[in-house]
XYZ file of C-alpha atoms in Angstrom:
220
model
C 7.426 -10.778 -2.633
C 7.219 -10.580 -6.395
C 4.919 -9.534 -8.587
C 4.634 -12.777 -10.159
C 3.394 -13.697 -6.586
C 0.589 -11.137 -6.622
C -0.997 -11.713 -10.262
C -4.739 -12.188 -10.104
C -5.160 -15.395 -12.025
C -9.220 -14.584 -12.935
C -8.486 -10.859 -14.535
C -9.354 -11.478 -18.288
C -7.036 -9.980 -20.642
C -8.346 -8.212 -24.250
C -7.620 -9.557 -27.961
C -7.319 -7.150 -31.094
C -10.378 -8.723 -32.299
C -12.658 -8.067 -29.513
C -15.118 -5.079 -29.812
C -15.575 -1.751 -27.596
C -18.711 -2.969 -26.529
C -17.163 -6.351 -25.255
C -14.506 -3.944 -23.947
C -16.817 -2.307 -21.460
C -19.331 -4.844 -20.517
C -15.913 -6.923 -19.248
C -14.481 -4.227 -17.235
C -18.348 -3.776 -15.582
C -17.857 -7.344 -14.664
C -14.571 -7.326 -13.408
C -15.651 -3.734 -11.853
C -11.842 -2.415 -12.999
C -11.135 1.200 -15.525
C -8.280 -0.611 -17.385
C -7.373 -4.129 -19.084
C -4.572 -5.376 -20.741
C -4.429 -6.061 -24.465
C -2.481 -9.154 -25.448
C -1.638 -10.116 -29.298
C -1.439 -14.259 -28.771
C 0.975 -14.434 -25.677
C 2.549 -11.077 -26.278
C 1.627 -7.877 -23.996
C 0.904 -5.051 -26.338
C -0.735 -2.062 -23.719
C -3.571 -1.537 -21.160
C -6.843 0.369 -22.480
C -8.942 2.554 -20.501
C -12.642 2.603 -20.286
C -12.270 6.286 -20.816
C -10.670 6.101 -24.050
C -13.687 3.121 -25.046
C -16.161 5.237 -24.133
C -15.119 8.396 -25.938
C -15.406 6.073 -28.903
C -18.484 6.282 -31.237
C -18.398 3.311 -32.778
C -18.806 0.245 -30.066
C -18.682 -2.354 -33.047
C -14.913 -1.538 -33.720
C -12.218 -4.038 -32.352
C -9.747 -3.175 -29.930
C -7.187 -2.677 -32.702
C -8.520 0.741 -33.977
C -6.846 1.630 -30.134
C -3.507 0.326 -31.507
C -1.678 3.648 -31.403
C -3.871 4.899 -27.786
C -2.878 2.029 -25.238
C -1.148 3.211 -21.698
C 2.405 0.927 -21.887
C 2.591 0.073 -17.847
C 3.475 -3.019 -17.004
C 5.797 -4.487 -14.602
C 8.179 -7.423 -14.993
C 7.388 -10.485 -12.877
C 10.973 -10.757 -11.458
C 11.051 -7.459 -9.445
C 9.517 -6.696 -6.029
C 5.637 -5.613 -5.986
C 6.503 -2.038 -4.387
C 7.581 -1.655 -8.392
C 4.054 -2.003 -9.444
C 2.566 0.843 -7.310
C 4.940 3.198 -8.639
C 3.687 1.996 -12.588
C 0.197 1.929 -10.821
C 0.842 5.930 -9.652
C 2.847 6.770 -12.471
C -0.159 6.041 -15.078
C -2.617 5.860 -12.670
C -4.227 2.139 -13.601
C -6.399 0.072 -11.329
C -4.592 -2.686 -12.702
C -0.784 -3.870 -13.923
C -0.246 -6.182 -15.985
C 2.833 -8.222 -15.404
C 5.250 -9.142 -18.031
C 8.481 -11.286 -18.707
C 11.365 -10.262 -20.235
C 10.275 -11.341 -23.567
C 7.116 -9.261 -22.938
C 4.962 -12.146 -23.014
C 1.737 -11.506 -20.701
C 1.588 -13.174 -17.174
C -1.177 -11.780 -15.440
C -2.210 -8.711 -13.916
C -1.990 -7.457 -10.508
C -5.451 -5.632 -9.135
C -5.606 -2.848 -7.240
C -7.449 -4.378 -4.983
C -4.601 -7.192 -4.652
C -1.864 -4.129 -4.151
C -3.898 -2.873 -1.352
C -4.084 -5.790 0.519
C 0.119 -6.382 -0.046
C 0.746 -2.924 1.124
C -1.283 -3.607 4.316
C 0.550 -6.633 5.339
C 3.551 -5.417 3.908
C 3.728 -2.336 6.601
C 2.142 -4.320 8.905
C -1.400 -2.799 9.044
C -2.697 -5.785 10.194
C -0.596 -6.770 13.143
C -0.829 -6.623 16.627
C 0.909 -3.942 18.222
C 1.419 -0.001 18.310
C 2.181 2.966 15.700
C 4.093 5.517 16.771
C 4.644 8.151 14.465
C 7.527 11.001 14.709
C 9.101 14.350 13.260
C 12.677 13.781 12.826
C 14.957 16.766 11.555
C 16.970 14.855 8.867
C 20.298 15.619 10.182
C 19.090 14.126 13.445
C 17.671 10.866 12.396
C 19.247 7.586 14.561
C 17.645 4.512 13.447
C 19.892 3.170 15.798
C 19.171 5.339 18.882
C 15.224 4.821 18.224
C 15.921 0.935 18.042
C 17.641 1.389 21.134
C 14.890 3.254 22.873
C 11.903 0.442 21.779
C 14.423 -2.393 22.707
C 15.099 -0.890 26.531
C 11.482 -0.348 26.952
C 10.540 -4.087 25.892
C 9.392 -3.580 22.668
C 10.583 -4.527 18.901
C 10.534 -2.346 15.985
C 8.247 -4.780 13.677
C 8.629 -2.036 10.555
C 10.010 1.228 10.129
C 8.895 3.444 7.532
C 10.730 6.993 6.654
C 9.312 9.617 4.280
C 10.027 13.153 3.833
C 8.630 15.987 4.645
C 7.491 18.725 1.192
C 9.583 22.128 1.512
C 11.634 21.213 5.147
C 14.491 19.416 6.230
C 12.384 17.096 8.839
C 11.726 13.689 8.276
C 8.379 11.499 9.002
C 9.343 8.477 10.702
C 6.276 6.024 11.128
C 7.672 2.937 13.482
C 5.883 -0.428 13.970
C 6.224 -2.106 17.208
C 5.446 -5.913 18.762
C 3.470 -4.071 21.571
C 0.768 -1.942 22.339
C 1.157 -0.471 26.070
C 3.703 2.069 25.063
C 3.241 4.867 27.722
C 6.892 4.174 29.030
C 8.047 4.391 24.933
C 6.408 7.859 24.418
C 8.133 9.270 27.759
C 11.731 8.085 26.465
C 11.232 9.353 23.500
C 9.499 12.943 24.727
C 12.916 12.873 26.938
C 15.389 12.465 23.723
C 13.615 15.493 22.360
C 11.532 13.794 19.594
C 8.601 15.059 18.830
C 5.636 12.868 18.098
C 2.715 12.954 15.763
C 0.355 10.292 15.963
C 0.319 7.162 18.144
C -1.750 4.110 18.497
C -1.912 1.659 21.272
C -2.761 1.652 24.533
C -1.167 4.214 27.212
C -0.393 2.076 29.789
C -0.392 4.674 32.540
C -4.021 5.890 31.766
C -4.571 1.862 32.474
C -2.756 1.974 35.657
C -4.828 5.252 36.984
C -7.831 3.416 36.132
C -7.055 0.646 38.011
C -6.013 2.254 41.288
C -9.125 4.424 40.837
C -11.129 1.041 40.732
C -9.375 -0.633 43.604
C -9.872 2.914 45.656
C -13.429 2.932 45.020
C -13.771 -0.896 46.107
C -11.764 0.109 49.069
C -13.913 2.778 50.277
C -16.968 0.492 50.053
C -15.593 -2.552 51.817
């Protein structure tokens, strides 16, 4: 997915000759800290509502803020993980997307980034997340695809981020299933070691059953 795909159509965008005062009552609407400035068609920066509100003077236009507006924007061509890094690198609420003639498309919310992210790892799926610790050295993507596939299961996303000040490796996996008691013993007996998992544990299922059917049993 592109950026271009995720632009919020209804995001207003600022002139030079609107006021600080029109400024903020627009991002109060739009409930948003930033908004892009455009001069015609052409993107020229995003403004904060900090910067407007350390300003004494609400009548003055935008343009006064010439020389003070934050430069992210993304261009509409590349792939929307690029506009979270601009969104953490000058920590906006919004991104405006550009073209290569730096003529204003739209801007991507935050809100809209969110949502892409989710479905993007696959937040909203059904299934399990099994999270591991993985000394780099060690890591087989194709030994833990192995492991899922004998046990049944697919590996819907797979997700691998370091770990600050150590040579281990956090790998987050996404799978097509959620009874994954027979997953977590495979991988317990290839020596990983897991952090986090969610889905059921088919074998606490099982005990409850056969506890059930006992207990009907011993009444009939």
């Amino acid at each position: 997915m592109t950026s271009l795909q995720l632009i919020n159509k209804n995001l207003p965008s600022l002139k030079w000759s609107d006021t600080v005062v029109f400024a903020l009552q627009l991002m109060q609407e739009q409930t948003c800290n930033h908004l892009p400035v455009t001069d015609g068609i052409l993107f020229k920066g995003m403004i904060s509502k900090a910067t407007l509100l350390h300003h004494e003077r609400p009548d003055d236009t935008i343009r006064v803020f010439s020389e003070e507006l934050i430069p992210a924007a993304v261009n509409n061509s590349v792939h929307f993980l690029k506009a979270v890094s601009i969104a953490n690198l000058y920590r906006t609420d919004v991104i405006p997307v550009i073209n290569e003639s730096s003529e204003y498309q739209g801007s991507i919310t935050h809100l809209d980034l969110v949502n892409a992210l989710g479905n993007f790892c696959g937040a909203g799926e059904y299934g399990a997340l099994i999270v591991l610790e993985v000394e780099k050295a060690r890591l087989n993507i194709s030994e833990l695809n192995a492991i899922m596939e004998t046990n049944g299961a697919t590996m819907l996303h797979l997700n691998i981020s370091p770990i600050a000040a150590s040579q281990m490796m956090e790998v987050t996996i996404g799978l097509d299933k959620k009874e994954i008691s027979a997953i977590l013993a495979s991988l317990i007996r290839y020596g990983y070691k897991i952090l986090f998992t969610s889905g059921e544990d088919l074998m606490e299922n099982e005990l409850a059953d056969n506890y059930y059917n006992l207990m009907n049993y011993l009444d009939i």
